[in-house]
Short mmCIF file of C-alpha atoms and ligand atoms in Angstrom, two decimals:
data_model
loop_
_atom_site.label_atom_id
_atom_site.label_comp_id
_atom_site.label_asym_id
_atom_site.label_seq_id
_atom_site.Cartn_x
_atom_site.Cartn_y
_atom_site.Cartn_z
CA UNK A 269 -15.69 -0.83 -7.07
CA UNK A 270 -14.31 -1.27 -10.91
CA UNK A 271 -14.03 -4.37 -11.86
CA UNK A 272 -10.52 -5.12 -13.79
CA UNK A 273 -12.63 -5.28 -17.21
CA UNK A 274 -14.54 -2.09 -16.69
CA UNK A 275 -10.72 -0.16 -15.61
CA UNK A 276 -10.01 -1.71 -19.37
CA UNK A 277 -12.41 -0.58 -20.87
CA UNK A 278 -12.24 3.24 -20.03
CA UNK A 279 -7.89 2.57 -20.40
CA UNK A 280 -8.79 1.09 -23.89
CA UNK A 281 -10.09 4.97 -24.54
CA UNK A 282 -7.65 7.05 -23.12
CA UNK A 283 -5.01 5.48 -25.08
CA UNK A 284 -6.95 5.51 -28.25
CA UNK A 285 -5.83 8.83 -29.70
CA UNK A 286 -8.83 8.75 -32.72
CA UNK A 287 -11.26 9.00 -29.38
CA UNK A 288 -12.10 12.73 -28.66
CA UNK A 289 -9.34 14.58 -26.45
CA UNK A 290 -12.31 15.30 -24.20
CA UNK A 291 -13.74 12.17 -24.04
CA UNK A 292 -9.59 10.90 -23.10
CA UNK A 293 -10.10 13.70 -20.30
CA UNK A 294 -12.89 12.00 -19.09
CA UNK A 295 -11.66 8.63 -19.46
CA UNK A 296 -8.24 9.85 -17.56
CA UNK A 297 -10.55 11.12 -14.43
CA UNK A 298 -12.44 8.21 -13.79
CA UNK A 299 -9.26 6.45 -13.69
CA UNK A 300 -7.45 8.89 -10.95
CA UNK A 301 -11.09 8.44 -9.11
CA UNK A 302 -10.71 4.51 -9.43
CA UNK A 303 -7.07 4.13 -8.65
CA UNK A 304 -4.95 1.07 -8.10
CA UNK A 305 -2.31 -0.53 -10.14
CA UNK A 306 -4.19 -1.13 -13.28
CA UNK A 307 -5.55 2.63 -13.52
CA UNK A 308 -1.93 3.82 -12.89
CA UNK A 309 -0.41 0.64 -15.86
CA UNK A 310 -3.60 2.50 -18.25
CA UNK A 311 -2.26 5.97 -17.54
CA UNK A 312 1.68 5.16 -17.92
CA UNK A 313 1.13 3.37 -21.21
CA UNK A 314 -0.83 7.02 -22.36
CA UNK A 315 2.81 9.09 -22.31
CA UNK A 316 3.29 8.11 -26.28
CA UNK A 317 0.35 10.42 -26.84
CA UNK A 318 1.25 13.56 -29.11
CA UNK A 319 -0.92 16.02 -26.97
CA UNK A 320 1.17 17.47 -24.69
CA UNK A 321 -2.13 18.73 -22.62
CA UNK A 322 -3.40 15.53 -22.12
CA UNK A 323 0.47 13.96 -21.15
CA UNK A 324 0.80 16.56 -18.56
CA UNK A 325 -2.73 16.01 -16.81
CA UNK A 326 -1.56 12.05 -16.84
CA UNK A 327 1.18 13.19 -14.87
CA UNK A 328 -0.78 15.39 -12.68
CA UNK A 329 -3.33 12.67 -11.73
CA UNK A 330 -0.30 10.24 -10.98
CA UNK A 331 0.52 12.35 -8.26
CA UNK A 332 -2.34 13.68 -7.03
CA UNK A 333 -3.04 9.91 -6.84
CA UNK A 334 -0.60 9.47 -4.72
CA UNK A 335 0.64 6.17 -5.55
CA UNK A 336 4.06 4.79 -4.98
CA UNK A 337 3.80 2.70 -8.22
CA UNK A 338 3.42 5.31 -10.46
CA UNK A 339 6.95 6.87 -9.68
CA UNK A 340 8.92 4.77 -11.83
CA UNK A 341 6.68 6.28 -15.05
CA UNK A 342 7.10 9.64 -13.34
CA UNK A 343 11.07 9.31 -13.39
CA UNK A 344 10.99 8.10 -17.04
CA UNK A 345 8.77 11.11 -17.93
CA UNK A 346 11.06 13.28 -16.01
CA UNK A 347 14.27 12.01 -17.77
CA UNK A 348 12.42 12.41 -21.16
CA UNK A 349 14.07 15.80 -22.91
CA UNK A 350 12.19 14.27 -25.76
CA UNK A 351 8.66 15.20 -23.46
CA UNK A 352 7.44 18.65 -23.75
CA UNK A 353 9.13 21.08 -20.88
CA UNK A 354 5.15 21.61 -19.16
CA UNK A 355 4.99 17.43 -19.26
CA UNK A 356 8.44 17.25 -17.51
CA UNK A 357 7.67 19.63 -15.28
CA UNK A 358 4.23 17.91 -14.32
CA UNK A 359 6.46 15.17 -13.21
CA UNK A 360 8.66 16.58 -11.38
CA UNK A 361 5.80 17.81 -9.49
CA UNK A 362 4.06 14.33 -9.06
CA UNK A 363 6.98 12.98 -7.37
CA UNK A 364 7.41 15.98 -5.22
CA UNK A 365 3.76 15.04 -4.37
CA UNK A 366 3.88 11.41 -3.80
CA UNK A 367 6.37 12.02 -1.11
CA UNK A 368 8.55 9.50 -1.33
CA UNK A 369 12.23 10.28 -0.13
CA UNK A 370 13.42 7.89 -2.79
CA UNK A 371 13.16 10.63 -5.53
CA UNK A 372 15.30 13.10 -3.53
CA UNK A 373 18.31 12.40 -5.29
CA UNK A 374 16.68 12.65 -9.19
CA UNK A 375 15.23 15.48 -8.66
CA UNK A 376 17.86 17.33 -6.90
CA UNK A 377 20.07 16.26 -10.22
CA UNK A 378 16.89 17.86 -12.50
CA UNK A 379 17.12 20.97 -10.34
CA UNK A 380 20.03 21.76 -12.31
CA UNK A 381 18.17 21.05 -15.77
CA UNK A 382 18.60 23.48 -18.62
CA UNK A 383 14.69 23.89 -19.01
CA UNK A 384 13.59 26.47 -16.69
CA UNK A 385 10.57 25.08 -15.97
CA UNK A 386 11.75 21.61 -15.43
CA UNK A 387 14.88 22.88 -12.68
CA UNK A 388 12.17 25.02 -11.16
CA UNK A 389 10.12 22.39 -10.32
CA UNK A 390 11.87 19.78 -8.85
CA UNK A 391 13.92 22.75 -6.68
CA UNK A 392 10.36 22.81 -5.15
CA UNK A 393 9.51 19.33 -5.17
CA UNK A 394 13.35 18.98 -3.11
CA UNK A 395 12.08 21.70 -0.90
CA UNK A 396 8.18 19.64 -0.21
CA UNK A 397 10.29 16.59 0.10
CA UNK A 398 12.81 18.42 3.09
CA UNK A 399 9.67 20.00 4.62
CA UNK A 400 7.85 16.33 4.62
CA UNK A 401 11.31 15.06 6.30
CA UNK A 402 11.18 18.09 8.89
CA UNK A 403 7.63 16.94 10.18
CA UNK A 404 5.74 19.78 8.56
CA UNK A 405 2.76 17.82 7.55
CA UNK A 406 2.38 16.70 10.94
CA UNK A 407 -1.46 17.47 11.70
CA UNK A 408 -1.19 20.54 9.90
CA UNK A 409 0.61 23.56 10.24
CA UNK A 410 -0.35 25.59 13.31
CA UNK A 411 -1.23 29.22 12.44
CA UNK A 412 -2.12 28.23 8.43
CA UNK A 413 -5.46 28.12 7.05
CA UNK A 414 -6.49 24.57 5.48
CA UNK A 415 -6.77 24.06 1.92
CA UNK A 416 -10.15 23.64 1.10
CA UNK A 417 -9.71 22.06 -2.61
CA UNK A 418 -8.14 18.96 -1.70
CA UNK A 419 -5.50 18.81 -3.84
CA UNK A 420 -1.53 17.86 -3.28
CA UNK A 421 0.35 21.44 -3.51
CA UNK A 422 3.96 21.90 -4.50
CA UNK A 423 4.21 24.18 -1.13
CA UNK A 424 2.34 24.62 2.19
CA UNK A 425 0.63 27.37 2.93
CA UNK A 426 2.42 30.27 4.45
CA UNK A 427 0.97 31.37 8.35
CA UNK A 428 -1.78 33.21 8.36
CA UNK A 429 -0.68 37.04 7.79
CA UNK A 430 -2.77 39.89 6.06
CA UNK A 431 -3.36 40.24 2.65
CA UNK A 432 -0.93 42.98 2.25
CA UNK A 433 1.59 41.43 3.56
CA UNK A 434 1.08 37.96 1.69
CA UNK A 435 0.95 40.03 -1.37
CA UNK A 436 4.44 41.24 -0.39
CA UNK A 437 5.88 37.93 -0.10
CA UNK A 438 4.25 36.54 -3.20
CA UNK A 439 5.82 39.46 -5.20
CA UNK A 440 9.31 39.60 -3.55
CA UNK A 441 11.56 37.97 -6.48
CA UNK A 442 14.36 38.04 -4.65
CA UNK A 443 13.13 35.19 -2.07
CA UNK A 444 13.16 31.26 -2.88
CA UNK A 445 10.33 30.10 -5.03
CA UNK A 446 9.60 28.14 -2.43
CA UNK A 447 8.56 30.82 0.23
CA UNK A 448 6.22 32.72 -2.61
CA UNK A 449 4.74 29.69 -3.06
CA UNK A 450 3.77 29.40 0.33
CA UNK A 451 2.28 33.10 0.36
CA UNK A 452 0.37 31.80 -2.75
CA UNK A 453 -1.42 29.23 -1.52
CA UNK A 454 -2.29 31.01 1.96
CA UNK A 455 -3.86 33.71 -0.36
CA UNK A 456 -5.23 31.47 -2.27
CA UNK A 457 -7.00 29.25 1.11
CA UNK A 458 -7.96 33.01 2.26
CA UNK A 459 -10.08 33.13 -1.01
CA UNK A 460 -11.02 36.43 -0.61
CA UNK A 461 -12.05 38.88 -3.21
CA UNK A 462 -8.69 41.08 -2.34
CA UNK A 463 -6.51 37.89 -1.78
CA UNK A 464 -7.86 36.68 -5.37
CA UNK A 465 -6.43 40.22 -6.97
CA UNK A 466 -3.38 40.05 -5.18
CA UNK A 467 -2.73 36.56 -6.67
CA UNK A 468 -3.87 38.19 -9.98
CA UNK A 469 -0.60 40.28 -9.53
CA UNK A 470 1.05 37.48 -9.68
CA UNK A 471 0.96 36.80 -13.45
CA UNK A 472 2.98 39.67 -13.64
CA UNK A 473 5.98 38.15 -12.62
CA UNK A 474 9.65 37.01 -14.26
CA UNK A 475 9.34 33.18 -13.70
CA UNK A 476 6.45 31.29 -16.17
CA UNK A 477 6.69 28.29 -13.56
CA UNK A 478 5.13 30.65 -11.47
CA UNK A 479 2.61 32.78 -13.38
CA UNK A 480 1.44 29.05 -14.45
CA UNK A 481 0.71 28.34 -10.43
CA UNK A 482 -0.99 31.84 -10.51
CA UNK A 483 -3.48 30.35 -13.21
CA UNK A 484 -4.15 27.12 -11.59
CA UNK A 485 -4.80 28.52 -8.13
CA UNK A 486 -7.39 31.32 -9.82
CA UNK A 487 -8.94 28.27 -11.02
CA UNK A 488 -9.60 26.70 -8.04
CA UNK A 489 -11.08 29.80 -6.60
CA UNK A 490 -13.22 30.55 -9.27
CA UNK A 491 -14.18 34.05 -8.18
CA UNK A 492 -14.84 35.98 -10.78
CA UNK A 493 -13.16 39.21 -9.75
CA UNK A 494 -9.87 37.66 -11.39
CA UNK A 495 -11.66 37.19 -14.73
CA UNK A 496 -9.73 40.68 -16.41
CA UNK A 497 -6.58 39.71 -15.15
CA UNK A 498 -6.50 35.93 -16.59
CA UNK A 499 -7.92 37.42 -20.15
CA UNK A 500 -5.12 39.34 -20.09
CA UNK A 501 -2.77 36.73 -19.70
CA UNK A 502 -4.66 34.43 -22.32
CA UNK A 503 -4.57 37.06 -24.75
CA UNK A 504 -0.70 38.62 -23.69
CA UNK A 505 1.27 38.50 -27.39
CA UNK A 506 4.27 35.88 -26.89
CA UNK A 507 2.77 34.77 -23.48
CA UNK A 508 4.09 31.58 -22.38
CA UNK A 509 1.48 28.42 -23.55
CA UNK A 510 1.96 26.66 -20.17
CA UNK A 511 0.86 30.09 -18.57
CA UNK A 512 -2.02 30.44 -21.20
CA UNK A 513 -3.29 26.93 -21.06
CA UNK A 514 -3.57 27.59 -17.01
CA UNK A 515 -5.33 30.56 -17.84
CA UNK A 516 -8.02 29.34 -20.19
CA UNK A 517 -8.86 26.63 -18.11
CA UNK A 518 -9.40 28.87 -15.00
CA UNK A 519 -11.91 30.73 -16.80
CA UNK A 520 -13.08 27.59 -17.78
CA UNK A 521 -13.60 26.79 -13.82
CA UNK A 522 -15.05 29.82 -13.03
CA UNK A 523 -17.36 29.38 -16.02
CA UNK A 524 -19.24 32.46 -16.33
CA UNK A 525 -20.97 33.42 -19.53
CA UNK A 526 -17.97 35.90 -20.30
CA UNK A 527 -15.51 32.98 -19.95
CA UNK A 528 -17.48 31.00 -22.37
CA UNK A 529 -16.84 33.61 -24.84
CA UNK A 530 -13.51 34.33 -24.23
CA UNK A 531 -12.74 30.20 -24.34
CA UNK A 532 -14.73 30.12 -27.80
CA UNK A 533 -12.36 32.80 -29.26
CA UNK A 534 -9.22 30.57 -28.67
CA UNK A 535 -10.83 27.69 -29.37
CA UNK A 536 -8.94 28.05 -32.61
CA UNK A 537 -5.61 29.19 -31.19
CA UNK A 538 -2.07 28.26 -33.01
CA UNK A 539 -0.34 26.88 -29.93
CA UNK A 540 -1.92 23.52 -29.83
CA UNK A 541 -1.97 23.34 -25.45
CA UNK A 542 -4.10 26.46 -25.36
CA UNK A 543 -6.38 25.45 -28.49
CA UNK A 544 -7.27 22.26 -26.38
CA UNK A 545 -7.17 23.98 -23.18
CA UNK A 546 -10.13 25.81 -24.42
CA UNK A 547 -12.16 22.44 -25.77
CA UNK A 548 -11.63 20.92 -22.77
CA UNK A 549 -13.03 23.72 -20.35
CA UNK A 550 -16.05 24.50 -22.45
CA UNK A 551 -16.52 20.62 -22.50
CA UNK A 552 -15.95 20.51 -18.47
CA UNK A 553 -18.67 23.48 -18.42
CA UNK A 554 -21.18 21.86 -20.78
CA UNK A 555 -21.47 19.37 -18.16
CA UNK A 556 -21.72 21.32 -15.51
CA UNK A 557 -24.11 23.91 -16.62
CA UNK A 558 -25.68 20.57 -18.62
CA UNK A 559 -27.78 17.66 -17.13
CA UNK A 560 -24.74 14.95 -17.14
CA UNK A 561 -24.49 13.94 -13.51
CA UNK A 562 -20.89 12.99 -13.31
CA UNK A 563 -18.30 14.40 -15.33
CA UNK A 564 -15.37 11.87 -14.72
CA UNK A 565 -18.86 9.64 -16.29
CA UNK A 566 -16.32 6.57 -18.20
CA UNK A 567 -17.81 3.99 -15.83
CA UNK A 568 -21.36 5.38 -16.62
CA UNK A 569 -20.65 5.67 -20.23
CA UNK A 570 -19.87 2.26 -21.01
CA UNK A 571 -22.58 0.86 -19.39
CA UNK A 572 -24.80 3.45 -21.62
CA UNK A 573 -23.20 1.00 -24.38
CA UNK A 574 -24.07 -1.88 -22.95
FE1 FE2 B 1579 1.67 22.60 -13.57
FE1 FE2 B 1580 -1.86 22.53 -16.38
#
């Protein structure tokens, strides 16, 4: 357990923006690992930031967390037109992911909002919420696979079906979001090699909301056949950043010596998400190609200063 000085102590750096942006990342994960009302105060108080990478992940970690407390923040940050579109829309997620019925009504009034992204998102979240309400978390779905990567999705997985026919659904733009998320993450719990290049079709599609899902589920797979397919989106002329950003840090995940060299070359890219996209995931693969034993290390690095 933290003590209430050490959860300072790594909050006093993720707030600091002279501190490294990937020393902040670090900083940010220990504090989703720790949890409790102080990590979640350290993590609210970070949304003045100017990086609109880091704001979003705050907002990702809040609900992934899973906390009731932090939904207050997450409304503010919602309500924020002032907050990049991809930090909106990260919390609009969280609160879909807390699962609190309390948010129902906000973001059914920001699935009408003039940012695509932002309306897109809390239509899902609504839809999570309604499936919550209709029992569908209830031991699990019958006939789905599990998710294996532990993480709170915007949709359940879709029953099990074949590939082809997941692919179908996944591609059909004339069904709800909602559904083709649900193909999406059953393709991506199948994890196979031809599931992993039918989700790679994926980034071909109209909505950025979703090509952006695309990206982060490649990167939890990490299998390398969808390594040509993410470059392509990375390097796709007038690509949306959110989309990019999700793309550069799924190579980052999968971390093969070609992703290190595709990361290096937009290291230095204009849009600022995707330039520090790329920092981050070569600094997440340092450490895990490196000899550093833990990389959400801010506990372990303060007592190095000790
Ligand atoms: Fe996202
Ligand atoms: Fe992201």
């Amino acid at each position: 357990m933290a003590s209430e000085q050490e959860v300072a102590a790594v909050g006093k750096i993720l707030v600091n923006p002279k501190q490294d942006l990937t020393t902040r990342f670090r900083a940010l994960f220990t504090l989703r690992n720790v949890g409790g009302p102080e990590a979640i105060e350290w993590i609210s108080q970070t949304f003045v930031d100017d990086s609109a990478l880091l704001k979003h992940e705050l907002a990702y970690c809040l609900g992934q967390m899973q906390d009731e407390r932090a939904i207050p923040t997450l409304e503010t940050v919602l309500k924020d037109t002032t907050q990049e579109p991809m930090v909106r829309h990260e919390a609009g997620e969280a609160l879909g992911a807390i699962g609190n019925l309390e948010v129902l009504d906000i973001l059914k009034e920001y699935s009408e909002d003039p940012v695509i992204e932002v309306a897109e998102t809390c239509q899902l979240a609504v839809r999570r919420l309604e499936w919550l309400t209709s029992g569908g978390d209830q031991n699990g779905e019958e006939g789905t696979d599990g998710n294996p990567y532990c993480s709170v999705d915007p949709a359940p997985p879709a029953q099990r079906k074949t590939v082809p026919e997941l692919r179908t659904q996944l591609l059909d733009e004339s069904l709800p979001l909602f559904e083709r998320y649900r193909a999406m993450f059953a393709l991506r719990n199948l994890g196979t090699e031809e599931a992993v290049l039918a989700l790679g079709d994926g980034l071909q599609c109209s909505s950025a909301l979703f090509r952006h899902e695309i990206g982060y589920v490649l990167g939890q797979i990490q299998h390398p056949a969808s390594i040509p397919q993410l470059q392509a989106a990375l390097e796709l002329d007038g690509e949306n950043a959110m989309v990019r950003h999700e793309c550069a840090e799924a190579l980052g995940s999968i971390g093969k010596e070609e992703c290190m060299k595709i990361l290096e070359r937009y290291r230095k890219d204009t849009e600022r998400v995707v330039k520090e996209s790329c920092e981050v995931a070569l600094d997440m693969l340092e450490y895990e190609n490196g000899t550093q034993f833990q990389y959400a290390d801010g506990l372990l690095r303060l007592q190095g200063e000790q």
